[in-house]
Coordinates of C-alpha atoms in Angstrom, one line a residue:
X184 CA 88.9 32.8 -33.9
X185 CA 85.6 31.5 -32.8
X186 CA 84.6 28.1 -34.0
X187 CA 81.0 26.8 -34.3
X188 CA 80.1 23.8 -32.1
X189 CA 76.6 23.1 -33.6
X190 CA 77.7 20.1 -35.5
X191 CA 79.4 18.8 -32.5
X192 CA 76.4 18.9 -30.1
X193 CA 73.8 17.6 -32.6
X194 CA 74.6 13.9 -31.9
X195 CA 74.1 14.7 -28.2
X196 CA 70.7 16.3 -28.7
X197 CA 69.6 13.4 -30.9
X198 CA 70.7 11.0 -28.2
X199 CA 68.7 12.9 -25.5
X200 CA 65.6 13.1 -27.7
X201 CA 65.8 9.4 -28.4
X202 CA 66.1 8.7 -24.7
X203 CA 63.1 10.9 -23.8
X204 CA 60.7 9.6 -26.4
X205 CA 60.0 5.9 -26.3
X206 CA 57.1 3.6 -27.2
X207 CA 54.7 3.1 -24.4
X208 CA 55.3 6.4 -22.6
X209 CA 52.0 7.8 -23.8
X210 CA 53.8 10.5 -25.8
X211 CA 54.0 10.5 -29.5
X212 CA 57.3 12.1 -30.6
X213 CA 59.5 12.2 -33.7
X214 CA 63.1 13.0 -34.6
X215 CA 64.7 13.8 -37.9
X216 CA 68.2 13.2 -39.0
X217 CA 67.7 15.2 -42.1
X218 CA 70.3 17.8 -43.0
X219 CA 69.3 21.3 -42.0
X220 CA 66.8 20.2 -39.3
X221 CA 66.1 22.6 -36.5
X222 CA 64.1 22.7 -33.2
X223 CA 61.1 24.3 -35.0
X224 CA 61.1 21.4 -37.5
X225 CA 60.2 18.8 -34.8
X226 CA 56.5 18.5 -33.5
X227 CA 55.3 16.5 -30.5
X228 CA 51.7 15.5 -29.5
X229 CA 50.6 14.2 -26.1
X230 CA 47.3 12.4 -25.5
X231 CA 45.3 11.1 -22.5
X232 CA 44.1 7.6 -22.2
X233 CA 41.2 8.1 -24.6
X234 CA 42.0 11.4 -26.3
X235 CA 44.7 13.5 -27.9
X236 CA 45.9 17.0 -27.7
X237 CA 47.7 19.1 -30.1
X238 CA 50.2 21.5 -28.5
X239 CA 48.1 24.3 -27.0
X240 CA 44.7 22.7 -27.8
X241 CA 43.1 20.7 -24.9
X242 CA 41.4 17.4 -25.9
X243 CA 38.4 18.0 -23.7
X244 CA 37.0 20.5 -21.2
X245 CA 36.9 19.7 -17.4
X246 CA 33.5 18.3 -16.5
X247 CA 32.9 16.9 -19.9
X248 CA 32.0 13.2 -20.2
X249 CA 31.9 10.7 -23.1
X250 CA 30.4 7.3 -23.5
X251 CA 32.6 4.3 -23.3
X252 CA 32.1 0.5 -23.4
X253 CA 32.4 -1.8 -20.3
X254 CA 33.1 -5.5 -20.2
X255 CA 30.0 -7.3 -21.4
X256 CA 28.9 -4.4 -23.5
X257 CA 27.4 -2.3 -20.8
X258 CA 27.6 1.5 -21.3
X259 CA 29.9 3.5 -19.1
X260 CA 31.2 7.1 -18.8
X261 CA 34.6 8.6 -18.9
X262 CA 35.4 12.0 -17.3
X263 CA 37.7 14.6 -18.8
X264 CA 41.0 14.9 -16.9
X265 CA 41.6 18.0 -15.0
X266 CA 44.3 19.2 -17.4
X267 CA 42.0 18.6 -20.4
X268 CA 44.6 16.3 -21.9
X269 CA 42.1 13.6 -22.5
X270 CA 39.5 11.3 -20.8
X271 CA 40.2 9.1 -17.9
X272 CA 39.3 5.5 -17.3
X273 CA 35.8 4.2 -18.2
X274 CA 33.6 4.2 -15.1
X275 CA 31.3 1.2 -15.3
X276 CA 28.0 0.7 -13.3
X277 CA 28.1 -1.8 -10.4
X278 CA 26.5 -5.1 -11.3
X279 CA 22.7 -5.0 -10.5
X280 CA 19.6 -6.9 -11.4
X281 CA 17.5 -4.7 -13.7
X282 CA 20.4 -3.0 -15.6
X283 CA 19.7 -5.1 -18.7
X284 CA 23.0 -7.0 -18.5
X285 CA 23.1 -10.7 -17.5
X286 CA 25.7 -10.8 -14.7
X287 CA 27.0 -13.3 -12.3
X288 CA 24.2 -15.0 -10.4
X289 CA 21.5 -13.9 -12.8
X290 CA 19.6 -16.1 -15.2
X291 CA 18.2 -13.2 -17.2
X292 CA 17.9 -9.5 -17.1
X293 CA 15.4 -7.6 -19.3
X294 CA 15.9 -4.3 -17.6
X295 CA 12.7 -2.4 -16.9
X296 CA 10.7 -5.3 -18.3
X297 CA 11.6 -7.5 -15.4
X298 CA 8.4 -8.3 -13.4
X299 CA 7.1 -11.2 -11.3
X300 CA 4.5 -11.9 -14.0
X301 CA 7.0 -11.6 -16.9
X302 CA 9.4 -14.0 -18.6
X303 CA 12.3 -12.6 -16.5
X304 CA 11.3 -12.0 -12.8
X305 CA 12.1 -9.1 -10.6
X306 CA 14.9 -11.3 -9.1
X307 CA 16.5 -11.7 -12.6
X308 CA 15.5 -15.4 -12.9
X309 CA 13.6 -17.0 -15.8
X310 CA 10.0 -17.6 -15.0
X311 CA 9.3 -21.3 -14.4
X312 CA 6.3 -23.3 -13.2
X313 CA 6.6 -23.9 -9.5
X314 CA 8.4 -20.7 -8.6
X315 CA 5.2 -19.4 -6.9
X316 CA 4.8 -16.6 -9.5
X317 CA 2.2 -16.6 -12.3
X318 CA 3.8 -15.9 -15.7
X319 CA 1.1 -13.9 -17.4
X320 CA -0.3 -15.4 -20.6
X321 CA 1.6 -18.6 -20.0
X322 CA 0.5 -19.9 -16.6
X323 CA -3.0 -19.9 -15.2
X324 CA -1.7 -20.2 -11.6
X325 CA 1.4 -21.1 -9.6
X326 CA 1.1 -21.4 -5.8
X327 CA 4.5 -22.9 -5.4
X328 CA 3.0 -26.2 -4.3
X329 CA 1.0 -27.2 -7.4
X330 CA -0.3 -30.4 -5.9
X331 CA -3.6 -30.4 -7.8
X332 CA -5.6 -29.7 -4.6
X333 CA -9.1 -28.2 -4.7
X334 CA -8.9 -24.5 -5.3
X335 CA -5.2 -24.7 -5.9
X336 CA -2.9 -25.3 -8.9
X337 CA -2.0 -28.4 -10.9
X338 CA 1.6 -29.5 -11.5
X339 CA 1.6 -27.9 -15.0
X340 CA 0.4 -24.6 -13.6
X341 CA -3.1 -25.0 -14.8
X342 CA -6.1 -24.5 -12.4
X343 CA -7.2 -27.5 -10.4
X344 CA -10.9 -28.0 -9.6
X345 CA -12.3 -24.8 -8.2
X346 CA -15.6 -23.0 -7.5
X347 CA -16.6 -21.3 -10.7
X348 CA -15.3 -23.9 -13.2
X349 CA -18.8 -24.9 -14.1
X350 CA -18.6 -28.4 -12.6
X351 CA -19.7 -29.3 -9.1
X352 CA -16.6 -30.9 -7.5
X353 CA -14.2 -30.6 -4.6
X354 CA -14.5 -32.0 -1.1
X355 CA -17.9 -32.8 0.5
X356 CA -19.9 -29.7 1.1
X357 CA -17.4 -27.5 -0.9
X358 CA -20.0 -26.7 -3.6
X359 CA -23.7 -26.8 -3.4
X360 CA -23.8 -25.8 -7.1
X361 CA -21.5 -24.4 -9.8
X362 CA -22.9 -22.8 -13.0
X363 CA -19.6 -21.3 -14.0
X364 CA -20.8 -17.7 -14.2
X365 CA -20.2 -14.6 -12.0
X366 CA -23.8 -13.7 -11.3
X367 CA -25.5 -13.8 -7.9
X368 CA -29.2 -14.6 -7.5
X369 CA -29.5 -16.7 -10.7
X370 CA -29.9 -20.0 -8.8
X371 CA -26.2 -20.5 -8.1
X372 CA -24.1 -17.7 -6.6
X373 CA -20.5 -16.9 -7.4
X374 CA -19.4 -18.7 -4.1
X375 CA -21.2 -21.9 -5.3
X376 CA -24.0 -21.5 -2.7
X377 CA -27.5 -21.9 -3.9
X378 CA -29.2 -18.5 -4.3
X379 CA -31.4 -17.6 -1.3
X380 CA -29.8 -20.2 1.0
X381 CA -30.4 -19.4 4.7
X382 CA -26.9 -18.8 6.1
X383 CA -27.9 -18.3 9.8
X384 CA -31.0 -17.7 11.9
X385 CA -31.5 -16.2 15.4
X386 CA -34.7 -16.7 17.3
X387 CA -35.1 -14.7 20.5
X388 CA -38.0 -15.5 22.9
X389 CA -37.6 -12.4 25.0
X390 CA -36.6 -12.2 28.7
X391 CA -40.1 -13.0 29.9
X392 CA -43.0 -15.0 28.7
X393 CA -44.7 -12.8 26.1
X394 CA -44.4 -11.7 22.5
X395 CA -41.1 -10.6 21.0
X396 CA -41.5 -9.3 17.5
X397 CA -39.1 -7.6 15.1
X398 CA -40.6 -4.8 13.0
X399 CA -37.6 -3.2 11.4
X400 CA -34.1 -4.1 10.2
X401 CA -31.1 -2.2 8.8
X402 CA -27.4 -2.8 8.0
X403 CA -24.6 -0.3 8.7
X404 CA -21.5 0.3 6.6
X405 CA -19.6 -2.4 8.5
X406 CA -22.2 -5.0 7.8
X407 CA -23.5 -5.1 11.3
X408 CA -27.3 -5.6 11.6
X409 CA -29.8 -3.7 13.7
X410 CA -33.2 -5.2 14.5
X411 CA -35.9 -3.2 16.3
X412 CA -39.3 -4.2 17.6
X413 CA -41.1 -5.0 20.8
X414 CA -40.5 -7.4 23.7
X415 CA -42.6 -8.2 26.7
X416 CA -41.2 -7.6 30.2
X417 CA -43.1 -8.5 33.3
X418 CA -44.3 -5.3 35.1
X419 CA -43.5 -3.1 32.1
X420 CA -45.8 -4.5 29.4
X421 CA -44.3 -4.4 25.9
X422 CA -41.0 -2.5 25.7
X423 CA -39.1 -1.1 22.7
X424 CA -36.4 -3.6 21.7
X425 CA -33.1 -2.8 19.8
X426 CA -30.6 -5.5 19.1
X427 CA -27.3 -5.4 17.2
X428 CA -25.7 -8.4 15.5
X429 CA -22.5 -8.9 13.6
X430 CA -22.8 -10.1 10.0
X431 CA -22.1 -13.6 11.2
X432 CA -25.0 -13.6 13.6
X433 CA -23.3 -12.8 16.9
X434 CA -25.4 -10.7 19.2
X435 CA -23.3 -7.6 20.0
X436 CA -25.7 -5.8 22.3
X437 CA -29.4 -5.6 23.2
X438 CA -31.6 -2.9 24.7
X439 CA -35.1 -3.0 26.2
X440 CA -36.6 0.5 26.7
X441 CA -39.7 1.1 28.8
X442 CA -41.7 4.1 27.8
X443 CA -42.9 6.8 30.3
X444 CA -46.3 5.2 30.9
X445 CA -45.5 1.6 31.4
X446 CA -47.8 0.7 28.6
X447 CA -47.4 -1.0 25.2
X448 CA -44.3 0.5 23.6
X449 CA -42.9 -0.6 20.2
X450 CA -40.2 0.3 17.7
X451 CA -41.5 0.1 14.1
X452 CA -38.6 1.2 11.9
X453 CA -34.9 1.8 11.9
X454 CA -32.5 3.7 9.5
X455 CA -28.7 4.3 9.5
X456 CA -27.1 7.7 8.8
X457 CA -23.7 8.4 7.2
X458 CA -21.9 8.2 10.6
X459 CA -23.5 4.8 11.3
X460 CA -25.7 6.3 13.9
X461 CA -29.1 4.6 14.2
X462 CA -32.5 6.3 14.1
X463 CA -35.4 4.3 15.6
X464 CA -39.1 5.2 15.4
X465 CA -42.2 3.8 16.9
X466 CA -44.7 4.7 19.7
X467 CA -44.7 4.9 23.5
X468 CA -47.6 4.9 25.8
X469 CA -48.1 7.7 28.3
X470 CA -51.1 8.0 30.6
X471 CA -53.5 10.7 29.5
X472 CA -52.0 10.8 26.0
X473 CA -52.5 7.3 24.8
X474 CA -49.7 6.5 22.3
X475 CA -47.2 9.2 21.2
X476 CA -44.8 9.2 18.3
X477 CA -41.3 8.3 19.5
X478 CA -38.1 9.1 17.7
X479 CA -34.6 8.3 19.0
X480 CA -31.1 8.8 17.5
X481 CA -28.3 6.8 19.1
X482 CA -24.7 6.1 18.2
X483 CA -23.6 2.8 16.9
X484 CA -23.2 1.4 20.4
X485 CA -26.8 2.3 21.3
X486 CA -25.9 5.4 23.4
X487 CA -28.7 7.9 23.2
X488 CA -28.0 11.1 21.3
X489 CA -31.5 12.6 21.5
X490 CA -35.1 11.5 21.8
X491 CA -38.3 13.1 20.6
X492 CA -41.8 12.3 21.9
X493 CA -44.6 13.9 19.9
X494 CA -48.2 14.0 21.0
X495 CA -50.7 14.7 18.2
X496 CA -53.0 17.7 18.2
X497 CA -55.9 15.8 19.8
X498 CA -53.8 13.9 22.4
X499 CA -55.0 10.5 21.1
X500 CA -53.2 7.5 19.6
X501 CA -50.3 8.5 17.4
X502 CA -47.6 6.3 16.0
X503 CA -44.5 6.4 13.7
X504 CA -44.2 3.4 11.3
X505 CA -41.5 4.2 8.8
X506 CA -38.2 6.2 8.8
X507 CA -35.5 7.1 6.2
X508 CA -32.4 9.2 6.3
X509 CA -31.3 11.4 3.4
X510 CA -27.8 12.2 2.1
X511 CA -27.4 15.0 4.6
X512 CA -28.5 12.9 7.6
X513 CA -31.9 14.6 7.8
X514 CA -34.6 12.3 9.1
X515 CA -38.0 11.7 7.5
X516 CA -40.7 9.9 9.5
X517 CA -44.1 8.7 8.5
X518 CA -47.0 7.2 10.5
X519 CA -50.4 8.2 11.7
X520 CA -51.9 10.8 13.9
X521 CA -55.3 10.3 15.5
X522 CA -58.0 13.0 15.4
X523 CA -61.3 12.9 17.3
X524 CA -63.1 13.9 14.1
X525 CA -61.7 12.0 11.1
X526 CA -60.0 9.1 12.9
X527 CA -56.3 8.7 11.8
X528 CA -54.5 10.8 9.2
X529 CA -51.3 10.1 7.4
X530 CA -48.6 12.0 9.3
X531 CA -45.2 12.8 7.7
X532 CA -42.4 15.0 9.1
X533 CA -38.8 16.0 8.4
X534 CA -36.2 16.7 11.1
X535 CA -32.6 17.9 11.0
X536 CA -29.7 15.7 12.2
X537 CA -30.1 17.1 15.7
X538 CA -33.8 16.6 15.8
X539 CA -34.9 20.1 14.9
X540 CA -38.3 20.1 13.1
X541 CA -38.3 21.2 9.5
X542 CA -41.9 20.5 8.5
X543 CA -44.9 18.3 9.2
X544 CA -47.7 17.4 6.8
X545 CA -50.9 15.5 7.4
X546 CA -53.3 13.9 4.9
X547 CA -56.9 13.0 5.4
X548 CA -58.5 11.1 2.4
X549 CA -62.2 10.7 3.0
X550 CA -62.6 10.9 6.8
X551 CA -61.6 7.3 7.7
X552 CA -58.5 5.8 9.0
X553 CA -55.5 6.8 6.9
X554 CA -51.9 5.9 7.7
X555 CA -48.3 6.1 6.4
X556 CA -46.4 2.9 6.6
X557 CA -43.3 3.3 4.5
X558 CA -40.9 6.1 3.5
X559 CA -37.9 6.3 1.2
X560 CA -35.6 9.0 -0.1
X561 CA -34.9 9.2 -3.8
X562 CA -32.6 11.3 -6.0
X563 CA -32.0 15.0 -5.0
X564 CA -33.7 14.4 -1.7
X565 CA -37.1 13.6 -3.2
X566 CA -39.3 11.9 -0.5
X567 CA -41.8 9.0 -1.2
X568 CA -44.4 8.0 1.3
X569 CA -46.7 5.0 0.9
X570 CA -49.6 3.7 3.0
X571 CA -53.4 3.3 3.0
X572 CA -56.1 5.8 2.5
X573 CA -59.7 5.0 3.5
X574 CA -62.3 5.1 0.8
X575 CA -66.0 5.1 1.9
X576 CA -66.8 2.5 -0.8
X577 CA -63.9 0.0 -1.1
X578 CA -62.2 0.2 2.2
X579 CA -58.5 1.1 1.9
X580 CA -56.8 2.3 -1.3
X581 CA -53.1 2.4 -2.0
X582 CA -51.7 5.8 -1.0
X583 CA -48.6 7.2 -2.6
X584 CA -47.2 10.7 -2.2
X585 CA -44.1 12.6 -3.3
X586 CA -42.6 15.6 -1.4
X587 CA -39.8 17.9 -2.3
X588 CA -37.0 18.2 0.3
X589 CA -38.7 21.3 1.8
X590 CA -42.1 19.6 2.1
X591 CA -43.8 20.7 -1.0
X592 CA -46.3 18.1 -2.3
X593 CA -45.3 17.1 -5.8
X594 CA -47.9 14.5 -6.5
X595 CA -50.4 12.1 -4.8
X596 CA -51.8 8.8 -6.0
X597 CA -54.6 6.7 -4.5
X598 CA -55.3 3.4 -6.2
X599 CA -58.2 1.0 -5.8
X600 CA -57.8 -2.3 -7.5
X601 CA -60.8 -4.5 -6.9
X602 CA -62.8 -2.8 -4.2
X603 CA -61.1 -4.4 -1.2
X604 CA -58.3 -3.5 1.1
X605 CA -55.3 -2.2 -0.8
X606 CA -52.4 -0.9 1.4
X607 CA -48.8 0.1 0.8
X608 CA -46.6 -1.3 3.5
X609 CA -43.1 -0.4 2.5
X610 CA -41.2 1.8 0.1
X611 CA -37.8 1.7 -1.6
X612 CA -36.1 3.5 -4.5
X613 CA -34.6 1.7 -7.5
X614 CA -31.5 2.5 -9.5
X615 CA -33.4 5.0 -11.7
X616 CA -34.7 6.9 -8.7
X617 CA -38.3 5.6 -9.1
X618 CA -40.5 4.4 -6.3
X619 CA -40.9 0.7 -5.5
X620 CA -43.9 -0.1 -3.2
X621 CA -44.8 -3.3 -1.6
X622 CA -48.0 -4.2 0.2
X623 CA -51.3 -6.1 -0.1
X624 CA -54.1 -6.0 -2.6
X625 CA -57.5 -7.6 -2.5
X626 CA -58.8 -9.9 -5.3
X627 CA -62.3 -11.4 -5.2
X628 CA -61.0 -14.9 -5.9
X629 CA -57.8 -15.0 -3.8
X630 CA -58.4 -12.6 -1.0
X631 CA -55.3 -10.5 -0.5
X632 CA -52.1 -11.0 -2.5
X633 CA -48.6 -9.6 -2.1
X634 CA -48.3 -6.5 -4.3
X635 CA -45.1 -5.2 -5.8
X636 CA -45.2 -2.1 -8.0
X637 CA -42.9 0.4 -9.6
X638 CA -44.0 4.1 -9.9
X639 CA -42.5 7.0 -11.8
X640 CA -40.7 9.6 -9.6
X641 CA -42.0 12.3 -11.9
X642 CA -45.8 11.8 -11.5
X643 CA -46.4 8.5 -9.7
X644 CA -47.7 6.7 -12.7
X645 CA -47.4 2.9 -12.5
X646 CA -44.4 1.6 -14.5
X647 CA -44.8 -2.1 -13.7
X648 CA -46.5 -4.4 -11.3
X649 CA -46.0 -8.0 -9.9
X650 CA -48.1 -9.8 -7.4
X651 CA -47.7 -13.1 -5.5
X652 CA -50.5 -15.4 -4.7
X653 CA -49.9 -18.6 -2.7
X654 CA -51.7 -21.9 -3.1
X655 CA -53.6 -21.4 0.1
X656 CA -56.2 -19.0 -1.4
X657 CA -55.8 -16.9 1.7
X658 CA -54.2 -13.7 2.8
X659 CA -50.7 -13.0 1.5
X660 CA -49.2 -9.7 2.6
X661 CA -46.0 -7.9 1.7
X662 CA -44.5 -6.0 4.7
X663 CA -41.0 -5.0 3.6
X664 CA -38.9 -4.2 0.5
X665 CA -35.3 -3.4 -0.3
X666 CA -33.4 -2.8 -3.5
X667 CA -29.8 -4.1 -3.8
X668 CA -26.8 -2.5 -5.7
X669 CA -27.7 -4.4 -8.9
X670 CA -31.3 -3.2 -8.8
X671 CA -32.8 -6.5 -7.7
X672 CA -35.9 -6.2 -5.6
X673 CA -36.3 -8.2 -2.4
X674 CA -39.7 -8.5 -0.6
X675 CA -40.5 -9.8 2.8
X676 CA -44.0 -10.9 3.9
X677 CA -46.3 -13.7 4.9
X678 CA -48.0 -16.3 2.9
X679 CA -50.7 -18.8 3.7
X680 CA -50.7 -22.5 2.9
X681 CA -53.6 -24.8 3.5
X682 CA -51.7 -27.0 6.0
X683 CA -49.4 -24.6 7.7
X684 CA -51.3 -21.3 8.2
X685 CA -49.0 -18.3 7.8
X686 CA -45.4 -18.7 6.9
X687 CA -42.7 -16.1 6.5
X688 CA -41.7 -15.6 2.9
X689 CA -38.8 -13.8 1.1
X690 CA -39.0 -13.2 -2.6
X691 CA -36.3 -11.9 -4.9
X692 CA -36.9 -10.3 -8.3
X693 CA -34.4 -9.1 -10.9
X694 CA -34.2 -5.4 -11.9
X695 CA -36.4 -6.4 -14.8
X696 CA -38.9 -7.8 -12.3
X697 CA -38.3 -11.4 -13.3
X698 CA -38.7 -13.8 -10.3
X699 CA -35.3 -15.1 -9.2
X700 CA -36.1 -17.2 -6.1
X701 CA -38.3 -17.5 -3.0
X702 CA -37.7 -18.8 0.4
X703 CA -40.5 -19.8 2.9
X704 CA -39.8 -20.1 6.6
X705 CA -42.1 -22.4 8.5
X706 CA -41.8 -22.1 12.2
X707 CA -42.8 -24.9 14.6
X708 CA -46.4 -23.7 15.0
X709 CA -47.3 -21.6 12.0
X710 CA -48.3 -17.9 12.0
X711 CA -44.8 -16.7 11.0
X712 CA -44.2 -13.4 9.4
X713 CA -41.3 -11.6 7.7
X714 CA -42.0 -8.0 8.6
X715 CA -38.9 -6.2 7.4
X716 CA -36.0 -6.8 5.0
X717 CA -32.6 -5.2 4.3
X718 CA -29.6 -5.9 2.1
X719 CA -25.9 -5.3 2.7
X720 CA -23.2 -4.1 0.3
X721 CA -22.6 -7.7 -0.9
X722 CA -26.2 -8.4 -1.7
X723 CA -26.8 -10.6 1.4
X724 CA -30.4 -10.4 2.7
X725 CA -31.6 -10.0 6.2
X726 CA -35.3 -10.7 6.9
X727 CA -36.8 -10.1 10.4
X728 CA -40.2 -10.7 11.9
X729 CA -41.6 -13.3 14.2
X730 CA -42.2 -17.1 14.5
X731 CA -44.4 -19.1 16.8
X732 CA -43.6 -22.2 18.8
X733 CA -46.3 -24.6 20.0
X734 CA -47.7 -23.4 23.3
X735 CA -45.5 -20.3 23.1
X736 CA -45.8 -16.7 22.3
X737 CA -44.2 -15.0 19.3
X738 CA -40.5 -15.0 19.1
X739 CA -38.2 -12.6 17.3
X740 CA -37.0 -14.2 14.1
X741 CA -34.0 -13.0 12.1
X742 CA -32.4 -14.9 9.1
X743 CA -29.5 -14.0 6.8
X744 CA -29.9 -15.3 3.2
X745 CA -27.4 -15.7 0.4
X746 CA -28.0 -13.2 -2.5

C-alpha cells in the first residue's frame, strides 16, 4: 500500500518559504496556510531599488533613464539596471557654481543668470559695493578701492568727481572746462579741454639759413603726420622737404630732396593711399626746362616707389599744386602748365597706382594765367578741381570743375564776386558728397577776405557761403580746408591785424556752417601763414605753414589742435 506524504512535507515547505522570504531582502513574497493551497496559488514579485517587476515583465529597458531627486533638490538621473529589474541609484551632478543650487562655499547661485554685473556674480557670491564689480542698475561704479578720488569711485559706489560731470573740478590742470556733454568743438571737448586748444607745436628752421615752409599736410591711418614743403640748403638752393611726425609731435624721419637742376624745388601737396603710402607733388627745376611737374610715391618710411617728372608742351614753367587719392589708390593731380601763347593753363591729370597715365586735361579761360590749386575726390570717384581763372576785366575769378573718373568734364563754374581777385585755394568733400572750396575773394571795402563755400556735386551751384574778414582791413586768405567725420569744416589761412601784420589762423565751422572757434598763431615777427590743414580720425586738427622770427627767415610751423 502506498501512502501519501503530502500532508507530511507541507510544514517543511512552509518553513523553507518563511526562511527565504523576509522583510528587507528586496523581495516581496507571500505564503498561505489556507487549506487546499498549491504552488500555483502563491505569487512573488521582485523589484529593483526604484522599480518593480512582475514575473516575466521587466521594469525598464537597458539604457533607459528616469529623473530622480538629489539632496538639496537638485535633479539627477537613474539608469536602468542591466537585467531590467529596475533603476539603479540616483546619479547626482558634482557641486558646481552655476548649476542653480547653493552649495558649500557659495553665497548664491542663479544658474545661467550669474554674471559679474548681476546680483549673483560669476563666482557665486552676492554682489556688494567694494567687490570691484559694477552691479548693473544698482551701482554706478566699483573700482574695489572706492576712495572718492578724482575719476574714481565713492565709498557708496557712486561716481566721484570726473571729467564730464558738468562741473569743473579735480586736481589742478585736470579740467580746463566741463560742460557735461559728449560733443567736441562746442567750446569744451569731451576730454575737458577747451575746443581748439593748441596741443603741441614744432618749428623747424631748416638745416641752413634760409626759408623752410610747409605747403601740405596729411595724416595716415595710424595717426602719423606727414608735412611737405621746401627747405633751403647751401649749394642746392631750395629742396623738396618731407617730414614725418608721430601724433604726439615726435619727429620720426625727415628728407631733403634736391631736384636734377639744383634750382628752386618745392613740394606743394601730399596725400595718403589705402596702404599708407604717401604721394607728394610739386615742382623741380631743370636747366633748359625751367620748372617741371614732380610726382613721387613713397612707402610710409619714405622709401621711393616711383617718381614722375613731367615737362609741359612748351618746356616752360609747370607746377603741381594739389593731389588726391581715390578709393582705388588712383592719383589725381592739379596745377598749372605754362604756354608761350596764353601764359599758364589749369592742368589736371589722373594716374594709376603705379604711375601709369590715365588722362590729362588743360583749361584756358581767357588767355591769362589760370591755375589749379586744390583737388578732392567725391562719391563714386567724382573729381573736383578748384583754382583761379583769369578774366580780362576783373582779374582772377573762382574756377570750379567736376570730372568723371574717366576724365569727362561734367560741369565748370567761374565766379566773379566784386571785380577783384577771386581764387579757390583748396578743395574738400562734405558728408553729402558736395564740394567745399576755400580761398580768397576781393571786396572793395575790405580788400581780400577768406572765402568758404559749398557747391552742389550735381551742377556746381552754390549751396552756402561764409567768409571771414579780420579787423585789420587787409588781405585775409584761406589756403587749406578739411572736413572731419562729423561734417565740421576746418579752414587754414592767414589774417591781418593792424599791429601784427599777417598771422596764421585756423577756423572751425559746424556741418551747418555755424562758427565754432578760431585760433590765431602770432609768431615772433609777424608774417605767419597756415597753408594747409588735415584732420585725423579723432577730429584732431593739424595746421602747417610758416612763421617768422626777428632777423630770421621763414621757419616751418606745425601745430596740433584739439577738435
